[in-house]
CSV table of C-alpha atoms in Angstrom, one decimal:
chain,number,residue,atom,x,y,z
A,62,MET,CA,2.8,29.2,-33.9
A,63,GLU,CA,6.0,27.1,-33.7
A,64,ALA,CA,8.0,30.3,-34.3
A,65,PHE,CA,6.8,32.0,-31.1
A,66,VAL,CA,6.3,29.4,-28.4
A,67,GLY,CA,8.6,29.9,-25.5
A,68,ASP,CA,10.1,33.2,-26.7
A,69,VAL,CA,7.1,35.5,-26.2
A,70,ALA,CA,4.9,35.9,-23.1
A,71,LEU,CA,1.6,35.8,-24.9
A,72,VAL,CA,-0.1,35.2,-28.2
A,73,LYS,CA,-3.3,36.9,-29.3
A,74,PRO,CA,-5.1,35.0,-32.1
A,75,GLN,CA,-7.6,37.0,-34.1
A,76,VAL,CA,-10.6,34.7,-33.9
A,77,ALA,CA,-12.2,36.2,-37.0
A,78,PHE,CA,-9.6,34.6,-39.3
A,79,PHE,CA,-10.5,31.2,-38.0
A,80,GLU,CA,-14.2,31.8,-37.9
A,81,ALA,CA,-14.2,32.6,-41.6
A,82,TYR,CA,-13.5,28.9,-42.2
A,83,GLY,CA,-16.4,27.7,-39.9
A,84,SER,CA,-16.0,24.5,-37.9
A,85,ALA,CA,-12.8,23.6,-39.8
A,86,GLY,CA,-11.2,26.9,-38.9
A,87,TYR,CA,-12.3,26.5,-35.3
A,88,ALA,CA,-10.7,23.0,-35.2
A,89,VAL,CA,-7.4,24.6,-36.2
A,90,LEU,CA,-7.9,27.3,-33.5
A,91,GLU,CA,-8.6,24.7,-30.8
A,92,ARG,CA,-5.3,23.0,-31.7
A,93,THR,CA,-3.4,26.3,-31.8
A,94,ILE,CA,-4.7,27.4,-28.4
A,95,SER,CA,-3.9,24.0,-26.9
A,96,VAL,CA,-0.3,23.8,-28.3
A,97,VAL,CA,0.5,27.4,-27.2
A,98,ARG,CA,-0.9,27.0,-23.7
A,99,ALA,CA,0.8,23.7,-23.2
A,100,ALA,CA,4.1,25.4,-23.8
A,101,GLY,CA,3.4,27.9,-21.0
A,102,THR,CA,2.6,30.8,-23.3
A,103,LEU,CA,-0.5,32.8,-22.4
A,104,VAL,CA,-3.3,33.0,-25.0
A,105,ILE,CA,-5.6,36.0,-25.3
A,106,ALA,CA,-8.4,35.2,-27.7
A,107,ASP,CA,-9.2,38.4,-29.6
A,108,ALA,CA,-12.9,37.7,-30.1
A,109,LYS,CA,-14.5,41.1,-29.0
A,110,ARG,CA,-17.6,39.2,-27.9
A,111,GLY,CA,-20.5,41.0,-26.1
A,112,ASP,CA,-24.1,40.1,-25.4
A,113,ILE,CA,-26.5,39.9,-22.5
A,114,GLY,CA,-27.7,37.3,-19.9
A,115,SER,CA,-27.6,33.6,-20.9
A,116,THR,CA,-26.0,34.5,-24.2
A,117,MET,CA,-23.1,36.3,-22.6
A,118,ALA,CA,-22.8,33.4,-20.2
A,119,ALA,CA,-22.4,31.1,-23.2
A,120,TYR,CA,-19.7,33.3,-24.7
A,121,SER,CA,-17.9,33.3,-21.4
A,122,GLN,CA,-18.2,29.5,-21.3
A,123,ALA,CA,-16.8,29.3,-24.8
A,124,TRP,CA,-13.6,31.3,-24.1
A,125,LEU,CA,-13.1,31.0,-20.3
A,126,GLY,CA,-14.9,27.7,-19.4
A,127,GLU,CA,-12.8,25.1,-17.6
A,128,ASP,CA,-13.2,22.3,-20.2
A,129,ALA,CA,-14.3,24.3,-23.3
A,130,PRO,CA,-12.5,23.4,-26.5
A,131,LEU,CA,-11.5,27.0,-27.1
A,132,ALA,CA,-10.7,27.9,-23.5
A,133,SER,CA,-8.0,30.6,-23.4
A,134,ASP,CA,-6.3,32.5,-20.6
A,135,ALA,CA,-8.2,35.7,-21.4
A,136,VAL,CA,-10.7,37.0,-24.0
A,137,THR,CA,-11.4,40.5,-25.4
A,138,VAL,CA,-15.0,41.7,-25.0
A,139,SER,CA,-17.0,44.6,-26.3
A,140,PRO,CA,-19.2,46.7,-24.0
A,141,TYR,CA,-21.8,48.2,-26.4
A,142,LEU,CA,-24.5,46.5,-24.3
A,143,GLY,CA,-23.1,48.0,-21.1
A,144,PHE,CA,-20.2,47.0,-18.8
A,145,GLY,CA,-22.8,45.4,-16.5
A,146,ALA,CA,-23.9,43.0,-19.3
A,147,LEU,CA,-20.4,41.5,-19.2
A,148,GLU,CA,-20.9,40.3,-15.6
A,149,PRO,CA,-21.1,36.6,-16.6
A,150,ALA,CA,-17.6,36.9,-18.1
A,151,VAL,CA,-16.2,38.7,-15.1
A,152,GLU,CA,-17.7,36.0,-12.8
A,153,LEU,CA,-16.3,33.0,-14.8
A,154,ALA,CA,-12.9,34.7,-15.2
A,155,THR,CA,-12.7,35.3,-11.5
A,156,GLU,CA,-13.8,31.8,-10.6
A,157,HIS,CA,-11.2,30.2,-12.9
A,158,GLY,CA,-8.3,32.7,-12.4
A,159,ARG,CA,-8.6,33.9,-16.0
A,160,GLY,CA,-9.0,37.4,-17.5
A,161,LEU,CA,-10.9,39.6,-19.8
A,162,PHE,CA,-9.9,42.7,-21.7
A,163,VAL,CA,-12.8,45.2,-22.2
A,164,LEU,CA,-12.6,47.6,-25.2
A,165,ALA,CA,-12.3,51.1,-23.9
A,166,ARG,CA,-10.6,53.4,-26.4
A,167,THR,CA,-9.6,51.6,-29.6
A,168,SER,CA,-6.9,52.5,-32.1
A,169,ASN,CA,-9.1,53.2,-35.1
A,170,PRO,CA,-10.3,56.7,-36.1
A,171,GLU,CA,-14.0,55.6,-36.6
A,172,GLY,CA,-14.2,54.7,-32.9
A,173,GLY,CA,-13.6,58.2,-31.5
A,174,GLN,CA,-17.0,59.7,-31.8
A,175,LEU,CA,-18.9,56.9,-30.0
A,176,GLN,CA,-16.2,56.3,-27.4
A,177,GLY,CA,-15.8,60.0,-26.7
A,178,ALA,CA,-19.6,60.6,-26.2
A,179,GLN,CA,-20.5,62.0,-22.8
A,180,LEU,CA,-22.6,60.1,-20.3
A,181,ASP,CA,-25.4,61.9,-18.5
A,182,ALA,CA,-23.8,62.9,-15.1
A,183,ALA,CA,-27.1,62.3,-13.3
A,184,ASP,CA,-26.8,58.6,-14.2
A,185,LEU,CA,-23.4,58.1,-12.7
A,186,SER,CA,-22.3,56.6,-9.4
A,187,GLY,CA,-19.2,55.0,-8.0
A,188,VAL,CA,-15.8,56.0,-9.5
A,189,SER,CA,-17.5,58.1,-12.3
A,190,ALA,CA,-19.8,60.0,-10.0
A,191,GLY,CA,-20.1,63.7,-10.8
A,192,LYS,CA,-17.3,63.6,-13.4
A,193,GLY,CA,-19.4,63.9,-16.6
A,194,VAL,CA,-17.2,61.2,-18.2
A,195,SER,CA,-16.9,59.8,-21.7
A,196,VAL,CA,-18.1,56.4,-22.7
A,197,ALA,CA,-14.4,55.2,-22.8
A,198,GLN,CA,-13.7,56.7,-19.3
A,199,SER,CA,-16.9,55.1,-17.9
A,200,ILE,CA,-15.5,51.7,-19.0
A,201,VAL,CA,-12.2,52.4,-17.3
A,202,ASP,CA,-14.1,53.5,-14.1
A,203,ALA,CA,-16.2,50.4,-14.1
A,204,ALA,CA,-13.1,48.2,-14.5
A,205,VAL,CA,-11.4,50.1,-11.6
A,206,ALA,CA,-14.5,49.4,-9.4
A,207,GLN,CA,-14.6,45.7,-10.5
A,208,ASN,CA,-10.8,45.3,-9.7
A,209,ARG,CA,-11.2,46.5,-6.1
A,210,ASP,CA,-11.5,42.9,-5.2
A,211,GLY,CA,-7.7,42.8,-5.7
A,212,ARG,CA,-7.7,40.2,-8.4
A,213,ASP,CA,-7.3,42.5,-11.5
A,214,THR,CA,-9.5,40.2,-13.5
A,215,VAL,CA,-10.5,43.0,-15.8
A,216,GLY,CA,-8.0,44.4,-18.3
A,217,LEU,CA,-8.6,47.1,-20.8
A,218,VAL,CA,-7.9,47.6,-24.5
A,219,VAL,CA,-6.5,51.1,-25.1
A,220,GLY,CA,-5.1,51.8,-28.5
A,221,ALA,CA,-1.5,53.0,-28.8
A,222,THR,CA,-2.1,55.0,-32.0
A,223,ARG,CA,-3.5,58.3,-30.7
A,224,GLY,CA,-4.0,60.3,-27.5
A,225,HIS,CA,-6.5,58.3,-25.6
A,226,GLY,CA,-7.5,61.2,-23.2
A,227,LEU,CA,-8.2,58.7,-20.4
A,228,ASP,CA,-7.5,58.9,-16.7
A,229,LEU,CA,-5.9,55.6,-16.0
A,230,SER,CA,-4.3,56.6,-12.7
A,231,GLU,CA,-6.6,54.4,-10.6
A,232,PHE,CA,-6.5,51.4,-12.9
A,233,SER,CA,-4.3,48.6,-11.7
A,234,GLY,CA,-5.1,45.8,-14.2
A,235,PRO,CA,-3.4,44.9,-17.5
A,236,ILE,CA,-3.7,47.1,-20.6
A,237,LEU,CA,-3.6,45.6,-24.1
A,238,ALA,CA,-2.3,48.3,-26.5
A,239,PRO,CA,-2.8,47.5,-30.1
A,240,GLY,CA,-1.4,49.8,-32.8
A,241,LEU,CA,2.4,49.2,-32.6
A,242,GLY,CA,3.9,48.7,-36.0
A,243,ALA,CA,1.6,48.6,-39.1
A,244,GLN,CA,-1.0,50.8,-37.4
A,245,GLY,CA,1.6,53.5,-36.9
A,246,ALA,CA,2.6,53.7,-33.2
A,247,THR,CA,6.3,53.5,-32.3
A,248,VAL,CA,7.9,52.2,-29.2
A,249,ALA,CA,8.7,55.8,-28.2
A,250,ASP,CA,5.0,56.6,-28.5
A,251,LEU,CA,4.2,53.9,-26.0
A,252,ALA,CA,6.3,55.5,-23.2
A,253,GLU,CA,4.5,58.8,-23.8
A,254,ILE,CA,0.9,57.5,-24.3
A,255,PHE,CA,1.0,55.3,-21.2
A,256,ARG,CA,3.2,57.4,-18.9
A,257,ASP,CA,1.3,56.5,-15.7
A,258,SER,CA,0.4,52.9,-16.4
A,259,ARG,CA,3.4,50.9,-17.6
A,260,GLU,CA,3.4,48.1,-15.1
A,261,LEU,CA,1.2,45.7,-17.0
A,262,LEU,CA,1.3,47.2,-20.4
A,263,LEU,CA,1.0,44.6,-23.2
A,264,PRO,CA,1.9,46.4,-26.4
A,265,ASN,CA,0.8,44.3,-29.3
A,266,THR,CA,2.0,44.0,-32.9
A,267,SER,CA,0.8,41.6,-35.6
A,268,ARG,CA,1.3,42.6,-39.2
A,269,ASP,CA,4.7,44.1,-38.5
A,270,VAL,CA,5.8,40.6,-37.4
A,271,LEU,CA,3.8,38.4,-39.7
A,272,ARG,CA,5.0,40.1,-42.9
A,273,HIS,CA,8.4,38.4,-42.1
A,274,GLY,CA,6.8,35.0,-42.5
A,275,PRO,CA,6.4,32.2,-43.3
A,276,SER,CA,10.0,31.3,-42.4
A,277,VAL,CA,9.9,30.2,-38.7
A,278,SER,CA,13.3,31.6,-38.0
A,279,ALA,CA,12.5,35.0,-39.6
A,280,LEU,CA,9.2,35.2,-37.6
A,281,ARG,CA,11.0,34.4,-34.4
A,282,GLU,CA,13.7,37.0,-35.1
A,283,ALA,CA,11.1,39.7,-35.9
A,284,ALA,CA,9.1,38.9,-32.7
A,285,GLU,CA,12.3,39.0,-30.6
A,286,ARG,CA,13.3,42.3,-32.2
A,287,VAL,CA,10.0,43.9,-31.3
A,288,ARG,CA,10.2,42.5,-27.8
A,289,ASP,CA,13.7,43.9,-27.3
A,290,ASP,CA,12.7,47.3,-28.7
A,291,VAL,CA,9.7,47.5,-26.3
A,292,GLU,CA,11.7,46.5,-23.3
A,293,ASN,CA,14.4,49.1,-24.1
A,294,GLY,CA,11.9,51.8,-24.9
A,295,LEU,CA,10.1,51.4,-21.6
A,296,ALA,CA,13.2,50.9,-19.5
B,188,MET,CA,-35.2,23.3,-36.3
B,189,GLU,CA,-37.6,20.7,-37.8
B,190,ALA,CA,-40.4,22.3,-35.8
B,191,PHE,CA,-40.1,25.7,-37.5
B,192,VAL,CA,-39.1,25.2,-41.0
B,193,GLY,CA,-41.8,26.4,-43.5
B,194,ASP,CA,-44.0,27.9,-40.8
B,195,VAL,CA,-42.0,31.0,-39.8
B,196,ALA,CA,-40.3,33.6,-42.0
B,197,LEU,CA,-37.0,33.6,-40.2
B,198,VAL,CA,-34.8,31.9,-37.6
B,199,LYS,CA,-32.3,33.7,-35.5
B,200,PRO,CA,-29.8,31.3,-34.0
B,201,GLN,CA,-27.8,32.6,-31.0
B,202,VAL,CA,-24.3,31.8,-32.1
B,203,ALA,CA,-22.9,31.8,-28.6
B,204,PHE,CA,-24.7,28.6,-27.7
B,205,PHE,CA,-22.9,26.8,-30.6
B,206,GLU,CA,-19.5,28.5,-30.0
B,207,ALA,CA,-19.5,27.2,-26.4
B,208,TYR,CA,-18.9,23.7,-27.9
B,209,GLY,CA,-16.1,24.9,-30.2
B,210,SER,CA,-15.6,23.3,-33.6
B,211,ALA,CA,-18.2,20.6,-32.8
B,212,GLY,CA,-20.8,23.2,-32.0
B,213,TYR,CA,-20.0,25.1,-35.2
B,214,ALA,CA,-20.4,21.9,-37.3
B,215,VAL,CA,-23.9,21.6,-35.9
B,216,LEU,CA,-24.6,25.3,-36.6
B,217,GLU,CA,-23.4,24.9,-40.2
B,218,ARG,CA,-25.8,22.1,-40.7
B,219,THR,CA,-28.6,24.0,-39.0
B,220,ILE,CA,-28.1,27.1,-41.2
B,221,SER,CA,-27.9,25.0,-44.3
B,222,VAL,CA,-31.1,23.0,-43.6
B,223,VAL,CA,-33.1,26.1,-42.6
B,224,ARG,CA,-32.0,28.1,-45.7
B,225,ALA,CA,-32.6,25.2,-48.0
B,226,ALA,CA,-36.2,25.2,-46.9
B,227,GLY,CA,-36.6,28.9,-47.9
B,228,THR,CA,-36.5,30.3,-44.3
B,229,LEU,CA,-34.3,33.3,-43.7
B,230,VAL,CA,-31.4,32.9,-41.2
B,231,ILE,CA,-30.2,35.9,-39.2
B,232,ALA,CA,-27.0,34.8,-37.3
B,233,ASP,CA,-27.2,36.6,-34.0
B,234,ALA,CA,-23.4,36.9,-33.5
B,235,LYS,CA,-23.0,40.6,-32.5
B,236,ARG,CA,-19.6,40.7,-34.2
B,237,GLY,CA,-17.6,43.9,-34.4
B,238,ASP,CA,-14.0,44.7,-35.2
B,239,ILE,CA,-11.9,46.9,-37.6
B,240,GLY,CA,-10.2,46.6,-40.9
B,241,SER,CA,-9.1,43.2,-42.1
B,242,THR,CA,-10.5,41.5,-39.0
B,243,MET,CA,-14.0,43.0,-39.7
B,244,ALA,CA,-13.6,41.8,-43.3
B,245,ALA,CA,-12.9,38.3,-42.0
B,246,TYR,CA,-16.1,38.4,-39.8
B,247,SER,CA,-18.1,39.6,-42.8
B,248,GLN,CA,-16.7,36.7,-44.9
B,249,ALA,CA,-17.6,34.3,-42.1
B,250,TRP,CA,-21.2,35.2,-41.9
B,251,LEU,CA,-22.0,36.8,-45.3
B,252,GLY,CA,-19.4,35.3,-47.7
B,253,GLU,CA,-20.7,33.5,-50.8
B,254,ASP,CA,-19.2,30.1,-50.0
B,255,ALA,CA,-18.5,30.4,-46.3
B,256,PRO,CA,-19.6,27.4,-44.2
B,257,LEU,CA,-21.6,29.6,-41.8
B,258,ALA,CA,-23.0,31.9,-44.5
B,259,SER,CA,-26.4,33.4,-43.4
B,260,ASP,CA,-28.9,35.8,-44.9
B,261,ALA,CA,-28.0,38.4,-42.4
B,262,VAL,CA,-25.8,38.9,-39.2
B,263,THR,CA,-26.1,41.1,-36.2
B,264,VAL,CA,-23.1,43.4,-35.6
B,265,SER,CA,-22.0,45.6,-32.7
B,266,PRO,CA,-20.8,49.2,-33.3
B,267,TYR,CA,-18.5,50.0,-30.3
B,268,LEU,CA,-15.6,50.6,-32.7
B,269,GLY,CA,-17.8,53.0,-34.7
B,270,PHE,CA,-20.4,52.5,-37.4
B,271,GLY,CA,-17.7,53.3,-40.0
B,272,ALA,CA,-15.7,50.3,-38.8
B,273,LEU,CA,-18.5,48.0,-40.0
B,274,GLU,CA,-18.0,49.1,-43.6
B,275,PRO,CA,-16.5,45.8,-44.8
B,276,ALA,CA,-19.8,44.1,-43.7
B,277,VAL,CA,-21.9,46.7,-45.4
B,278,GLU,CA,-19.9,46.2,-48.6
B,279,LEU,CA,-20.1,42.4,-48.6
B,280,ALA,CA,-23.8,42.4,-47.7
B,281,THR,CA,-24.6,44.8,-50.5
B,282,GLU,CA,-22.5,42.8,-53.0
B,283,HIS,CA,-24.3,39.6,-52.1
B,284,GLY,CA,-27.8,40.9,-51.5
B,285,ARG,CA,-27.6,40.0,-47.8
B,286,GLY,CA,-28.2,42.1,-44.7
B,287,LEU,CA,-26.8,43.2,-41.4
B,288,PHE,CA,-28.5,44.4,-38.2
B,289,VAL,CA,-26.6,46.9,-36.2
B,290,LEU,CA,-27.2,47.2,-32.5
B,291,ALA,CA,-28.7,50.6,-31.7
B,292,ARG,CA,-30.8,50.5,-28.5
B,293,THR,CA,-30.8,47.1,-26.9
B,294,SER,CA,-33.5,45.7,-24.5
B,295,ASN,CA,-31.3,45.2,-21.4
B,296,PRO,CA,-31.2,47.9,-18.7
B,297,GLU,CA,-27.3,47.9,-18.5
B,298,GLY,CA,-27.1,49.2,-22.0
B,299,GLY,CA,-29.0,52.5,-21.4
B,300,GLN,CA,-26.1,54.6,-20.1
B,301,LEU,CA,-23.7,54.0,-22.9
B,302,GLN,CA,-26.3,54.0,-25.7
B,303,GLY,CA,-27.8,57.2,-24.3
B,304,ALA,CA,-24.5,59.1,-24.1
B,305,GLN,CA,-24.4,62.3,-26.1
B,306,LEU,CA,-22.1,62.8,-29.0
B,307,ASP,CA,-20.2,66.0,-29.4
B,308,ALA,CA,-22.3,68.1,-31.8
B,309,ALA,CA,-19.1,69.6,-33.3
B,310,ASP,CA,-18.2,66.1,-34.6
B,311,LEU,CA,-21.4,65.5,-36.4
B,312,SER,CA,-22.3,65.7,-40.1
B,313,GLY,CA,-24.9,64.2,-42.4
B,314,VAL,CA,-28.2,63.1,-40.9
B,315,SER,CA,-27.0,63.8,-37.3
B,316,ALA,CA,-25.6,67.3,-38.0
B,317,GLY,CA,-26.4,69.9,-35.4
B,318,LYS,CA,-28.8,67.6,-33.5
B,319,GLY,CA,-26.6,66.7,-30.4
B,320,VAL,CA,-27.7,63.1,-30.7
B,321,SER,CA,-27.3,60.0,-28.5
B,322,VAL,CA,-25.0,57.1,-29.4
B,323,ALA,CA,-28.0,55.0,-30.3
B,324,GLN,CA,-29.5,57.8,-32.5
B,325,SER,CA,-26.1,58.3,-34.2
B,326,ILE,CA,-26.3,54.6,-35.2
B,327,VAL,CA,-29.8,55.1,-36.6
B,328,ASP,CA,-28.7,58.2,-38.5
B,329,ALA,CA,-25.7,56.4,-40.0
B,330,ALA,CA,-27.9,53.5,-41.1
B,331,VAL,CA,-30.3,56.0,-42.7
B,332,ALA,CA,-27.4,57.6,-44.6
B,333,GLN,CA,-26.1,54.1,-45.7
B,334,ASN,CA,-29.6,53.0,-46.9
B,335,ARG,CA,-29.9,56.1,-49.2
B,336,ASP,CA,-28.7,53.7,-51.9
B,337,GLY,CA,-32.2,52.3,-51.9
B,338,ARG,CA,-31.1,48.7,-51.0
B,339,ASP,CA,-31.9,48.8,-47.2
B,340,THR,CA,-28.9,46.6,-46.5
B,341,VAL,CA,-28.6,47.9,-43.0
B,342,GLY,CA,-31.2,46.9,-40.4
B,343,LEU,CA,-31.2,47.9,-36.8
B,344,VAL,CA,-31.7,46.1,-33.4
B,345,VAL,CA,-34.0,48.2,-31.2
B,346,GLY,CA,-35.3,46.4,-28.1
B,347,ALA,CA,-39.0,46.1,-27.5
B,348,THR,CA,-38.8,46.2,-23.7
B,349,ARG,CA,-38.6,49.9,-23.0
B,350,GLY,CA,-39.0,53.3,-24.5
B,351,HIS,CA,-36.2,53.6,-27.0
B,352,GLY,CA,-36.3,57.4,-27.4
B,353,LEU,CA,-35.2,57.2,-31.0
B,354,ASP,CA,-36.4,59.0,-34.1
B,355,LEU,CA,-36.9,56.2,-36.6
B,356,SER,CA,-39.0,58.3,-39.0
B,357,GLU,CA,-36.3,58.5,-41.7
B,358,PHE,CA,-35.3,54.8,-41.3
B,359,SER,CA,-36.6,52.5,-44.0
B,360,GLY,CA,-34.8,49.3,-43.3
B,361,PRO,CA,-35.8,46.3,-41.2
B,362,ILE,CA,-35.9,46.5,-37.4
B,363,LEU,CA,-35.2,43.5,-35.2
B,364,ALA,CA,-37.0,43.9,-31.9
B,365,PRO,CA,-35.9,41.5,-29.2
B,366,GLY,CA,-37.7,41.4,-25.9
B,367,LEU,CA,-41.1,39.8,-26.7
B,368,GLY,CA,-42.1,37.2,-24.2
B,369,ALA,CA,-39.6,36.2,-21.5
B,370,GLN,CA,-37.9,39.6,-21.5
B,371,GLY,CA,-41.3,41.3,-20.7
B,372,ALA,CA,-42.7,43.0,-23.8
B,373,THR,CA,-46.2,42.1,-24.9
B,374,VAL,CA,-47.6,42.3,-28.4
B,375,ALA,CA,-49.6,45.4,-27.4
B,376,ASP,CA,-46.3,47.1,-26.4
B,377,LEU,CA,-44.9,46.5,-29.9
B,378,ALA,CA,-47.7,48.6,-31.5
B,379,GLU,CA,-46.9,51.4,-29.1
B,380,ILE,CA,-43.1,51.3,-29.2
B,381,PHE,CA,-42.8,51.1,-32.9
B,382,ARG,CA,-45.7,53.3,-33.9
B,383,ASP,CA,-44.0,54.9,-36.9
B,384,SER,CA,-42.0,52.0,-38.2
B,385,ARG,CA,-44.0,48.8,-38.4
B,386,GLU,CA,-43.5,47.9,-42.0
B,387,LEU,CA,-40.5,45.8,-41.6
B,388,LEU,CA,-40.7,45.1,-37.9
B,389,LEU,CA,-39.3,41.6,-36.9
B,390,PRO,CA,-40.4,41.0,-33.3
B,391,ASN,CA,-38.5,38.2,-31.9
B,392,THR,CA,-39.1,35.7,-29.1
B,393,SER,CA,-36.9,32.8,-28.1
B,394,ARG,CA,-37.3,31.5,-24.5
B,395,ASP,CA,-41.1,31.9,-24.6
B,396,VAL,CA,-41.2,29.4,-27.5
B,397,LEU,CA,-38.4,27.2,-26.5
B,398,ARG,CA,-39.7,26.4,-23.0
B,399,HIS,CA,-42.5,24.4,-24.9
B,400,GLY,CA,-39.9,22.0,-26.3
B,401,PRO,CA,-38.5,19.5,-27.0
B,402,SER,CA,-41.7,18.1,-28.6
B,403,VAL,CA,-41.7,19.2,-32.3
B,404,SER,CA,-45.4,19.7,-32.4
B,405,ALA,CA,-45.5,21.7,-29.1
B,406,LEU,CA,-42.7,24.0,-30.4
B,407,ARG,CA,-44.5,24.5,-33.7
B,408,GLU,CA,-47.8,25.4,-32.0
B,409,ALA,CA,-46.0,27.9,-29.7
B,410,ALA,CA,-44.3,29.5,-32.6
B,411,GLU,CA,-47.5,29.7,-34.6
B,412,ARG,CA,-49.4,31.2,-31.5
B,413,VAL,CA,-46.7,34.0,-31.2
B,414,ARG,CA,-46.9,34.7,-34.9
B,415,ASP,CA,-50.7,34.9,-34.9
B,416,ASP,CA,-50.6,37.2,-31.8
B,417,VAL,CA,-48.1,39.5,-33.4
B,418,GLU,CA,-50.1,39.7,-36.7
B,419,ASN,CA,-53.3,40.4,-34.8
B,420,GLY,CA,-51.7,43.0,-32.5
B,421,LEU,CA,-50.2,45.0,-35.3
B,422,ALA,CA,-53.2,44.7,-37.7
């Protein structure tokens, strides 16, 4: 992480690669998060956790709790059990001024069928009422409703690799947009895909930077180049 | 875990409660899994992991890998990124004779809207072709197709607390059925809810047993009572 600290606004560790090594991997992740945050760089733990009730509360505590060993600035969460089941994470993030990013429309082709399925219009209320929306749009709408408190605690994950088909016009929170680089999206694509919602767009590239490692200076140069490309492309 | 080893067929640790303590919690979980498995009791890690590509492969390695510190007999996974994105877990489980349980219809009320959303019939093929199925049914159908290799590597999570509305008649794998006890389902409900698919039903209760702790003998008695109730109710 030495290569990035101070030069980039945020780091998004993929929790799975640490979890594969069990407690030893998590000890490394704890130190990584701590070093990066101490340097003033934001950490979004890419964990895609999702559960219900007291179990969801425990995941929230793990990633957003005040004194938790893995405490990060934000965590990614997965809504298969319903946006409402994520409530313990929303509450804890709000309380501690942290954030969460809920998967809406992901960048992989296998996700399209489920995320594009249509909700029963009779079930819908609030922002989605009467619209006959897709699963992904229902997540966007639930995030819009949650963020009406003005804190924008809830961000979204919307892939940059394909037409997302979402109405993001009412969404004011941050958007995490994986898919830049190795997954195929270019900086020019970003401007097109997120036309109406560029204010808090966080385009995200991993393999395209990491293949330049392990030299610290090469990694830093690659990260700076992507950052400059994105800033120019969206200017 | 001393209270259960040898008397029950399987233990399903909720990973979140260990993860909340970071690497220290995972060290305890590693020992727990190791002690339980060494006694011949199956361990299903309730982790609800779900991601894509190399990240999903890393989660699979974490929970199903041959020499991984957290290696369990099976792991629960979440399909928001599509059943197809879980392929690395299916492959590794098949290779090592382990299993996975994919969330289909969960026991919480917030999950109903998303899991009941209708897939676009034009997208469907295989088992689901032309049926205009729900998200949850599409997971069942994908599991049926996967299990045609005769190994029944893929199990399902189908909550016991409410009418699941699923056609499970073609599904031959194991079903994990949370919701018994504190979440409201009774043993009599199980017989009704899973009429056609009792062969490998794994009803599951946690809080209803754990509130009898921490005495080891009280815990064991509670677990045995639930086991006997279930066996009698399904006989």
